[in-house]
mmCIF file of C-alpha atoms in Angstrom:
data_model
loop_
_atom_site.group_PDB
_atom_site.id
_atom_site.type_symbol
_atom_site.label_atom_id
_atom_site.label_comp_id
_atom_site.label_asym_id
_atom_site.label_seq_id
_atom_site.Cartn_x
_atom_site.Cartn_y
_atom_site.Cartn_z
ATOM 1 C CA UNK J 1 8.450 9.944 -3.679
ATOM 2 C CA UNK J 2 11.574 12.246 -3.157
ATOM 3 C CA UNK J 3 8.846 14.719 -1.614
ATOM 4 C CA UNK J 4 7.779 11.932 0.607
ATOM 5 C CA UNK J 5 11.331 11.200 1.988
ATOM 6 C CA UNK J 6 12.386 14.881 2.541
ATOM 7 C CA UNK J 7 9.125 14.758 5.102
ATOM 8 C CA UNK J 8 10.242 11.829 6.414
ATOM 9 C CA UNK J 9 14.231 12.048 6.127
ATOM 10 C CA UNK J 10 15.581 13.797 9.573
ATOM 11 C CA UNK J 11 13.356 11.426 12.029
ATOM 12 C CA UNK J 12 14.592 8.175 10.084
ATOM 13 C CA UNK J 13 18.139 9.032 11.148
ATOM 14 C CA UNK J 14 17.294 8.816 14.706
ATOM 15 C CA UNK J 15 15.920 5.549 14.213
ATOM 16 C CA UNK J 16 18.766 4.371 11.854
ATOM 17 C CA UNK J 17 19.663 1.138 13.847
ATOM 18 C CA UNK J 18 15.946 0.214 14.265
ATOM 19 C CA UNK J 19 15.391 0.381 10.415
ATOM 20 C CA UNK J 20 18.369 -1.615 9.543
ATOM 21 C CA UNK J 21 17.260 -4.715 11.710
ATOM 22 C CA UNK J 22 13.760 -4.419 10.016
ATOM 23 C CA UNK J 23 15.199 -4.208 6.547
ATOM 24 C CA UNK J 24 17.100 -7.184 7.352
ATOM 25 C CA UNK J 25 13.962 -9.051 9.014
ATOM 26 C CA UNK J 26 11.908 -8.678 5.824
ATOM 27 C CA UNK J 27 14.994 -9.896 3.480
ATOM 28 C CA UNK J 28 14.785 -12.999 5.785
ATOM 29 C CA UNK J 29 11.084 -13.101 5.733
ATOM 30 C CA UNK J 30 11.052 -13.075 1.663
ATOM 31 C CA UNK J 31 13.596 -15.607 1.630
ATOM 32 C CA UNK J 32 10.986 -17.794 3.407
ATOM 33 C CA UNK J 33 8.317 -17.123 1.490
ATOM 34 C CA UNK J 34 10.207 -17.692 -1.541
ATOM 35 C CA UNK J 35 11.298 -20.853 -0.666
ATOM 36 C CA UNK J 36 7.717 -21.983 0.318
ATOM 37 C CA UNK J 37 6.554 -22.890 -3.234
ATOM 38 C CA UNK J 38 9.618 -25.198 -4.251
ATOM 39 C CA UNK J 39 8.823 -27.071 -1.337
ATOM 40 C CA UNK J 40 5.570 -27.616 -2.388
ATOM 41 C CA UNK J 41 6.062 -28.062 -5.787
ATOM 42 C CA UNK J 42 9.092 -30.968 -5.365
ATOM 43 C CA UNK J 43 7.280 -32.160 -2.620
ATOM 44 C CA UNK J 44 4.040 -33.188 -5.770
ATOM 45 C CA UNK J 45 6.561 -34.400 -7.655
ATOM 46 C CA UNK J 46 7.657 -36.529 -4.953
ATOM 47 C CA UNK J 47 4.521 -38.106 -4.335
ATOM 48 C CA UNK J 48 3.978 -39.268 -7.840
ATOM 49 C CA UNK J 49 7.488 -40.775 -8.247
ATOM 50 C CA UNK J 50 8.350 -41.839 -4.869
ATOM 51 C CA UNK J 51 5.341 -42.211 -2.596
ATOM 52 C CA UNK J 52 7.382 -43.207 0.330
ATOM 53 C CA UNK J 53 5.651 -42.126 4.067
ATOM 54 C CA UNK J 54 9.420 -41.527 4.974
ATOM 55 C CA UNK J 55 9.792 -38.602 2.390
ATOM 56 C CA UNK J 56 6.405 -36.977 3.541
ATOM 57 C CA UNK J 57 7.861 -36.575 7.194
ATOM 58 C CA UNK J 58 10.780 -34.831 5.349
ATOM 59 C CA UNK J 59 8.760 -32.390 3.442
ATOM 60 C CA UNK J 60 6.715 -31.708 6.125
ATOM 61 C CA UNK J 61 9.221 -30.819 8.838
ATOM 62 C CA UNK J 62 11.210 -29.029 5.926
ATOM 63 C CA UNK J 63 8.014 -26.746 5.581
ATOM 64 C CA UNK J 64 6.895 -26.259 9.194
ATOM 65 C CA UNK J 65 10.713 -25.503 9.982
ATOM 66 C CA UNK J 66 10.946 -22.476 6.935
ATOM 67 C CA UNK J 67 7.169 -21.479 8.196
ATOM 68 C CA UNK J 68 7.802 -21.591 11.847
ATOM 69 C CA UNK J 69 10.693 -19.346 11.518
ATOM 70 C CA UNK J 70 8.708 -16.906 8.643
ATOM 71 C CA UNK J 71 6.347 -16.610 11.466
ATOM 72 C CA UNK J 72 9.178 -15.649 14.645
ATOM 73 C CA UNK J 73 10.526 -13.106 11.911
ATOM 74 C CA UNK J 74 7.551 -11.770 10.902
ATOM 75 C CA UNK J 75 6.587 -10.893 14.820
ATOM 76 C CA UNK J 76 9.655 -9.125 14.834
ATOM 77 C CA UNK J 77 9.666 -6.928 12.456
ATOM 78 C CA UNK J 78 6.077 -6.768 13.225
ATOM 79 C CA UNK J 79 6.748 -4.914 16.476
ATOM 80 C CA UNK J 80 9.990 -2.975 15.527
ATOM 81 C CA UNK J 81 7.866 -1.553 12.519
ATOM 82 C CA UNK J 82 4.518 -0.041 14.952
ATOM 83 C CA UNK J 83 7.375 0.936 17.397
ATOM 84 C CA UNK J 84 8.703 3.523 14.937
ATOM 85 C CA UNK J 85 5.525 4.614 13.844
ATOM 86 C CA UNK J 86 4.477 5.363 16.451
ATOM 87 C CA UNK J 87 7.599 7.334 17.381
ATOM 88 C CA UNK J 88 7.769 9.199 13.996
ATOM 89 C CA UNK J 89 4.311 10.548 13.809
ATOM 90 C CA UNK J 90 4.913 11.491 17.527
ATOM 91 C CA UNK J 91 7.620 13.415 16.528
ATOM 92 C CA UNK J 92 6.469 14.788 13.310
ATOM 93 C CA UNK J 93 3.399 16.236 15.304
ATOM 94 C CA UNK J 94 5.108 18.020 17.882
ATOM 95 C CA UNK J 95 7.342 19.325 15.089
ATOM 96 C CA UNK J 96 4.280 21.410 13.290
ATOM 97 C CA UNK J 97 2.662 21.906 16.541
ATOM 98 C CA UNK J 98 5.741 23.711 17.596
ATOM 99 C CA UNK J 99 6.200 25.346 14.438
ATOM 100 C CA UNK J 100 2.437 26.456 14.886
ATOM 101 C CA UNK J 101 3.439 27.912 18.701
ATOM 102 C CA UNK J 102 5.789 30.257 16.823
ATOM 103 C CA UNK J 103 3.355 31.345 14.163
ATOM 104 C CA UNK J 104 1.648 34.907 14.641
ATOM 105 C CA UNK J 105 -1.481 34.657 17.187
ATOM 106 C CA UNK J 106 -3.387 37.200 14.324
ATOM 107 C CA UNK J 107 -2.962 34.044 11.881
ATOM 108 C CA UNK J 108 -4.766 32.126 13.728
ATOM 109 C CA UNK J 109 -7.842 34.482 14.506
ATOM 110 C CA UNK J 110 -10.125 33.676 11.376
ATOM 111 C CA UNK J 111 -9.108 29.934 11.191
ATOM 112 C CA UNK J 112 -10.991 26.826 11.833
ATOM 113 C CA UNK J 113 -8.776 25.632 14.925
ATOM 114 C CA UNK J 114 -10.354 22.343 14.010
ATOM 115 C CA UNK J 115 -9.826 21.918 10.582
ATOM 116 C CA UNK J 116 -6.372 22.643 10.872
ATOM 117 C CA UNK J 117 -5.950 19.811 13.527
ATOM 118 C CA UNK J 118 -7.512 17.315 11.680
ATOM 119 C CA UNK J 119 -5.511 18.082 8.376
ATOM 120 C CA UNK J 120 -2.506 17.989 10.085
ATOM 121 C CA UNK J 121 -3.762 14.534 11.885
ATOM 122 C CA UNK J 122 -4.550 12.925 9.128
ATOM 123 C CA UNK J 123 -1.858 14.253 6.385
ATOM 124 C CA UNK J 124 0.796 13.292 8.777
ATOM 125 C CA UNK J 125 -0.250 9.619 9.408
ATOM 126 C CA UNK J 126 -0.732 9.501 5.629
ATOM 127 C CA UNK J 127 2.625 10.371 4.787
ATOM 128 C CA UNK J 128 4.349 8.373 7.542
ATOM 129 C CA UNK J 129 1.635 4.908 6.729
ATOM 130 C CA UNK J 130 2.587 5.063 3.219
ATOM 131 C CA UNK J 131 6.698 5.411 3.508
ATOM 132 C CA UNK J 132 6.877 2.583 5.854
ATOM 133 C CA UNK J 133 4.330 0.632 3.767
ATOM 134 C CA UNK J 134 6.130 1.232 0.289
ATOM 135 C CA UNK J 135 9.929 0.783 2.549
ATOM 136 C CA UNK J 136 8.758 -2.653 3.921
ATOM 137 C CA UNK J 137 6.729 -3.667 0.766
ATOM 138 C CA UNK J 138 8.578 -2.280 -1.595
ATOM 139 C CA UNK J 139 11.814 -4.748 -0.526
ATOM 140 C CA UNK J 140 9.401 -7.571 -0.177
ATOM 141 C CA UNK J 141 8.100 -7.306 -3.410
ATOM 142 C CA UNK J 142 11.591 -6.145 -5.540
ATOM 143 C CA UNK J 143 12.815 -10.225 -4.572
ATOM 144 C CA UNK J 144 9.329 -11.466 -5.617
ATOM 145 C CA UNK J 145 9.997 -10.072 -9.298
ATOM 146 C CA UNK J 146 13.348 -10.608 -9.653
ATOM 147 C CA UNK J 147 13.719 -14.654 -8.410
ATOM 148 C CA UNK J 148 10.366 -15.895 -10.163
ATOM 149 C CA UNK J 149 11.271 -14.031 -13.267
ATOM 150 C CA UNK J 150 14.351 -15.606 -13.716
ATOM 151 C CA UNK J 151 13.202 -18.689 -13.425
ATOM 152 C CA UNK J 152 9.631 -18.292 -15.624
ATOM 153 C CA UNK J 153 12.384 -17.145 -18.319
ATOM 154 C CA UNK J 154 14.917 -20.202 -17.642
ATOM 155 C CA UNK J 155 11.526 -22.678 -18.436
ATOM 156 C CA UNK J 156 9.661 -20.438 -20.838
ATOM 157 C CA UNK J 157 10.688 -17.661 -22.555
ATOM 158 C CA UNK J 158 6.755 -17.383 -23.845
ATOM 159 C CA UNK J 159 5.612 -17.286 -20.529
ATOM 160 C CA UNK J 160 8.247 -14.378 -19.602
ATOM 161 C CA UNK J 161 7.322 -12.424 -22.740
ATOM 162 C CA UNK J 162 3.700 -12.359 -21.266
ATOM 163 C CA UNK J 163 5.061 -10.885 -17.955
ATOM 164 C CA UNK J 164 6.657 -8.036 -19.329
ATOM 165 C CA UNK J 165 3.358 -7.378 -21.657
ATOM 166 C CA UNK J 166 1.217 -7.286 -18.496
ATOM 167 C CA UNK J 167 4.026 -5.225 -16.701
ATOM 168 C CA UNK J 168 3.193 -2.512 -19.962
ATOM 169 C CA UNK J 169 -0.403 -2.862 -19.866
ATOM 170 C CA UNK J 170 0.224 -2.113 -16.310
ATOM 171 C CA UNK J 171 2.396 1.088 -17.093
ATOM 172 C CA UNK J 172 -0.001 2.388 -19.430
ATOM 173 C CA UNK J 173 -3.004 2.404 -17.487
ATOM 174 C CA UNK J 174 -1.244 4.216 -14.872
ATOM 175 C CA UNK J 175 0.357 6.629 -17.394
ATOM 176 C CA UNK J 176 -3.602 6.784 -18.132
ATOM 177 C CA UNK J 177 -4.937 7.535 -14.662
ATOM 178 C CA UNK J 178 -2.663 8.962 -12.780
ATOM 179 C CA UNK J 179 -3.758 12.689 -13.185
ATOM 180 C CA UNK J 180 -7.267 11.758 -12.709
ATOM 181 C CA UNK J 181 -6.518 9.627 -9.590
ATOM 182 C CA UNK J 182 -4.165 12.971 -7.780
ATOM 183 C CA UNK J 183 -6.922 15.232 -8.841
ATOM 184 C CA UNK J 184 -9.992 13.287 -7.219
ATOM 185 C CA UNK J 185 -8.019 12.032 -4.596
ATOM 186 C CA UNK J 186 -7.052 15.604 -3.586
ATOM 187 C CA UNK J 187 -10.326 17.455 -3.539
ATOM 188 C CA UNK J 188 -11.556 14.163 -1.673
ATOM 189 C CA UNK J 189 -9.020 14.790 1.162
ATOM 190 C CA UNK J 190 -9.786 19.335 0.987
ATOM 191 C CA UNK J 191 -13.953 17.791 1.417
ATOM 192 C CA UNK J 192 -13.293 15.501 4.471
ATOM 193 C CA UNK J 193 -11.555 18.151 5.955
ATOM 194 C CA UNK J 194 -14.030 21.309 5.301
ATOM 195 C CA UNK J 195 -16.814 18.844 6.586
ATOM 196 C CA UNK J 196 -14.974 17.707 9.838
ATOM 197 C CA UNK J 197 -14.347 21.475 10.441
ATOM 198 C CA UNK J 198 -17.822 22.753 9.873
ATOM 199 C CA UNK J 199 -18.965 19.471 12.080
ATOM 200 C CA UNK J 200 -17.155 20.634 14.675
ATOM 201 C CA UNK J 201 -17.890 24.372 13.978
ATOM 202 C CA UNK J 202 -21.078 23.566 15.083
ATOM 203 C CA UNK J 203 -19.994 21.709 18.357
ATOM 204 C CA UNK J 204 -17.713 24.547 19.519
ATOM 205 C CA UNK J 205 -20.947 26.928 19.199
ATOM 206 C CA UNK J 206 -23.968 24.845 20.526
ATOM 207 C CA UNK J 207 -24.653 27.770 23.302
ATOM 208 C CA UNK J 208 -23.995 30.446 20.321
ATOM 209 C CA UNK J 209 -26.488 28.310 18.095
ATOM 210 C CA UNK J 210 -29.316 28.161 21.108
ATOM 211 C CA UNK J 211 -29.574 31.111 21.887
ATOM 212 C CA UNK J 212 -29.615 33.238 18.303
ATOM 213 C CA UNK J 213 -32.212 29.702 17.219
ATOM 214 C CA UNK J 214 -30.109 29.545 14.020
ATOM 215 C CA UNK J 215 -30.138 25.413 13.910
ATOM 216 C CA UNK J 216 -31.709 25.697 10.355
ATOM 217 C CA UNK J 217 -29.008 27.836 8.916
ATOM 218 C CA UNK J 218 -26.008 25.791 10.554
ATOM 219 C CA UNK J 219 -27.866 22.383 9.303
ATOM 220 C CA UNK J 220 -28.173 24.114 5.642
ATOM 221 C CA UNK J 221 -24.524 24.852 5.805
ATOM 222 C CA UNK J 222 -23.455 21.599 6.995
ATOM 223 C CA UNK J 223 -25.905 19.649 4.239
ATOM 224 C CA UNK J 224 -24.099 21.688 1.731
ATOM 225 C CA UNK J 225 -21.072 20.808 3.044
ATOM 226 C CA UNK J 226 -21.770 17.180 2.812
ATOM 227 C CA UNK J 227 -23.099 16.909 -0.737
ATOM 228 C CA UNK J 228 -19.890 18.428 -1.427
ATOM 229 C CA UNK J 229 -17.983 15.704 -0.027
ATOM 230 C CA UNK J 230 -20.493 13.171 -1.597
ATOM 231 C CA UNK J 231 -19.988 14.350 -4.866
ATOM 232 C CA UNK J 232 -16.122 14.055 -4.928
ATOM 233 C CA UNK J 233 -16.461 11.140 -2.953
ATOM 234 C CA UNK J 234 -18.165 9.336 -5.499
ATOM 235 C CA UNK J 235 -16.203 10.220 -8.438
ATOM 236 C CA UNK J 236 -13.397 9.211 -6.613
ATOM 237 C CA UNK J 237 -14.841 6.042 -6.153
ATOM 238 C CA UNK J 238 -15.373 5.173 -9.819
ATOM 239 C CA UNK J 239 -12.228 6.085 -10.469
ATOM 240 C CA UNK J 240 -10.659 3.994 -8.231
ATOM 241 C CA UNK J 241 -13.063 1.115 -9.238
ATOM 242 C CA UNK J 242 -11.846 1.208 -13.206
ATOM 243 C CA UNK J 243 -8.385 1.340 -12.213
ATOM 244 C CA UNK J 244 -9.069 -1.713 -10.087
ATOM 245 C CA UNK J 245 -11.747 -3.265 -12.778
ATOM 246 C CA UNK J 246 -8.638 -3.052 -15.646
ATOM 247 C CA UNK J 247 -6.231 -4.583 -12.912
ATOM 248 C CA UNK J 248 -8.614 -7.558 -11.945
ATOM 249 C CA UNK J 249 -9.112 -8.093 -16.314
ATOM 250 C CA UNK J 250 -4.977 -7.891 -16.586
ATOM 251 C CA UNK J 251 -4.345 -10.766 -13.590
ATOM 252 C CA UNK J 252 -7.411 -13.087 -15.625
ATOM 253 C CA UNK J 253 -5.154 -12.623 -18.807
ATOM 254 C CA UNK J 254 -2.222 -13.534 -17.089
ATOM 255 C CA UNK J 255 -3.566 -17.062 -15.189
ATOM 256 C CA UNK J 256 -5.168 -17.883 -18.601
ATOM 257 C CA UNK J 257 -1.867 -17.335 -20.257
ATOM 258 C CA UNK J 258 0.044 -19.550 -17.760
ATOM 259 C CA UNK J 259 -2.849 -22.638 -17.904
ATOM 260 C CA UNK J 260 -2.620 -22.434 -21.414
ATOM 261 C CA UNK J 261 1.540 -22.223 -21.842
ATOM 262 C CA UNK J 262 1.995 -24.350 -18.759
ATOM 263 C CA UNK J 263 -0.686 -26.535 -19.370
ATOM 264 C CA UNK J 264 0.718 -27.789 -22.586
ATOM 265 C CA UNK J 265 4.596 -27.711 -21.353
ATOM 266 C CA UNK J 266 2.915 -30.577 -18.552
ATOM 267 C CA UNK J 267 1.462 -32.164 -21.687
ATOM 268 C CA UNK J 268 3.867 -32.875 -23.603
ATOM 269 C CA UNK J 269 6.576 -33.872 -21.097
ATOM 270 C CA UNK J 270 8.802 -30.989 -21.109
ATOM 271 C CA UNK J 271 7.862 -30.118 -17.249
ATOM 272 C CA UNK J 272 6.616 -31.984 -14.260
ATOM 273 C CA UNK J 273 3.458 -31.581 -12.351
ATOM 274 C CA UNK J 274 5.166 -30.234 -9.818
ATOM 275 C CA UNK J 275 7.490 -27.460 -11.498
ATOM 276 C CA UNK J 276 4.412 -26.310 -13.052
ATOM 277 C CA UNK J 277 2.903 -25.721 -9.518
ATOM 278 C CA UNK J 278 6.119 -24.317 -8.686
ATOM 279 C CA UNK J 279 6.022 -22.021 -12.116
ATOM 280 C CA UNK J 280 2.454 -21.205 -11.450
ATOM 281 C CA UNK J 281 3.408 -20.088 -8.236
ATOM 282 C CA UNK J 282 5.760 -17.802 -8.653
ATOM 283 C CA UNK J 283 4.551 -16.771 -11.701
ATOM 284 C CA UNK J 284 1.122 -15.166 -9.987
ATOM 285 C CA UNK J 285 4.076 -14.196 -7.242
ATOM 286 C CA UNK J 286 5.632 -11.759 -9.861
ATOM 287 C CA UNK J 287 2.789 -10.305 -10.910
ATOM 288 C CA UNK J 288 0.965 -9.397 -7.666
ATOM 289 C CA UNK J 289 4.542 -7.667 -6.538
ATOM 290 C CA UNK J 290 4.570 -5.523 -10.434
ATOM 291 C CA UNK J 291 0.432 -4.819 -8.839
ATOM 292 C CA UNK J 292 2.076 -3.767 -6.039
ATOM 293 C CA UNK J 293 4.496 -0.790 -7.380
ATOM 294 C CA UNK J 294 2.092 0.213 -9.988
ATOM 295 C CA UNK J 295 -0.884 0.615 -6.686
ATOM 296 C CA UNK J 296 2.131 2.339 -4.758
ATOM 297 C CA UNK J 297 2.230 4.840 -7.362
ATOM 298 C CA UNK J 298 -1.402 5.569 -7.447
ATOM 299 C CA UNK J 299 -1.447 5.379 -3.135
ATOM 300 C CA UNK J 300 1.785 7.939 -3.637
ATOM 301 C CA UNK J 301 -0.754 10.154 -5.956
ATOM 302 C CA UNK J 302 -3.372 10.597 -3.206
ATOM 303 C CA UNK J 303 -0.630 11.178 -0.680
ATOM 304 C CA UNK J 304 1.078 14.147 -2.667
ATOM 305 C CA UNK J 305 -2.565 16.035 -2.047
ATOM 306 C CA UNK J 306 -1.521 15.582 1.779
ATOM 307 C CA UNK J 307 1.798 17.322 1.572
#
């Protein structure tokens, strides 16, 4: 990650004031969401104690009122987040292209033109997607572990004790995986980018190819080429589709966990129907935003093979 933010670090600072008011528009946005679920959750309890119409207008305008404004915040930082995007991968381009201008013409004279575009295309956007996905996310998701955890442990202390063991299940198999994930991930990213430059190899020279009638040895090259690409491709992809498979099996642990602990907390009286909605709620909360730093990490192993 500290790799990550060198890349990244001089074109934030010209855009310091920009990122502050989008840090601050996804605290506010969490804060809604957050809220959210106890408003549901009272607003069950309400309904089988009280069931009075007067207390349903209540809830209701309480709701729209937290969603409405979720929604107005999350435009904003909506469009303040593309804006500097957009303006960071413009500048990070024209930073290597102009490095590039200064480079020795003779470098350039045995080297796919092409490739080297497309690398720098697509390892760029890379970098700059996944910092301003794991800076928005990453805040988003640090409140949605700390708030529901303290409250799962203030009802149930078994309940908490199964979060942490899914957050170490969730350690381990990334402990597990994480070499095999950089390694595929990176000859993935060196295939896409041989292929793309032999496809276009092939464009450049379509007069070259015509008139010396070698299609068959520029189609053999490109078919090798693309079983390549298949082959990584597809290790890659199983890969990726354990890591995923183990993740789906540890979420399915946890919900069982919570029907059974909850389940029998609702039984015999020690919660209400609606604080286990609320605990259920924030309980699945918690663990999607662990998922989320423990994905972040494997996303931040494929983007190391871009830097």
């Amino acid at each position: 990650m500290k790799k990550i933010f060198r890349l990244v670090n001089k074109y934030l600072y010209q855009h310091f004031i920009s990122i502050c008011i989008l840090f601050v528009a996804i605290i506010l946005s969490s804060i809604c969401t957050l809220i959210i679920p106890i408003i549901s959750g009272n607003f069950v309890d309400y309904l089988v104690d009280e069931k009075k119409q007067q207390g349903i207008i209540f809830f209701c305008l309480l709701f729209a009122i937290v969603s409405i404004a979720n929604i107005l915040i999350g435009f904003l930082s909506n469009r303040i987040y593309t804006k500097v995007n957009l303006q960071i991968l413009y500048e990070m381009g024209q930073s290597y292209i102009q490095h590039m201008q200064k480079m020795n013409v003779l470098y350039f004279s045995n080297k796919n033109i092409s490739q080297i575009t497309q690398q720098i295309s697509v390892d760029i956007k890379s970098v700059v997607d996944f910092f301003f996905d794991f800076f928005s996310n990453a805040s988003i998701n640090f409140f949605k572990i700390l708030i529901p955890a303290l409250l799962v442990f203030r009802i149930s202390r078994g309940m908490c004790f199964l979060m942490l063991l899914l957050m170490l299940i969730y350690l381990i198999s990334y402990i597990f995986f994480k070499q095999k994930l950089y390694a595929t991930s990176y000859e993935t990213k060196k295939n896409q980018n041989v292929y793309f430059g032999d496809l276009y190899e092939q464009l450049l020279k379509i007069k070259f190819i015509k008139i010396y009638s070698i299609m068959d040895w520029f189609n053999q090259t490109i078919q090798k080429t693309f079983d390549q690409l298949l082959k990584v491709t597809m290790k890659f992809q199983v890969i990726q589709y354990i890591y995923s498979g183990l993740d789906t099996a540890i979420m399915f642990i946890g919900q069982l966990g919570v029907f059974i602990i909850g389940g029998n907390m609702v039984i015999k009286g020690r919660i209400s129907i609606g604080e286990f909605t609320i605990i259920n709620t924030y309980f699945n909360m918690g663990i999607t935003a662990v998922r989320y730093f423990f994905w972040i990490r494997k996303e931040k192993t494929g983007n190391i093979g871009s830097l």
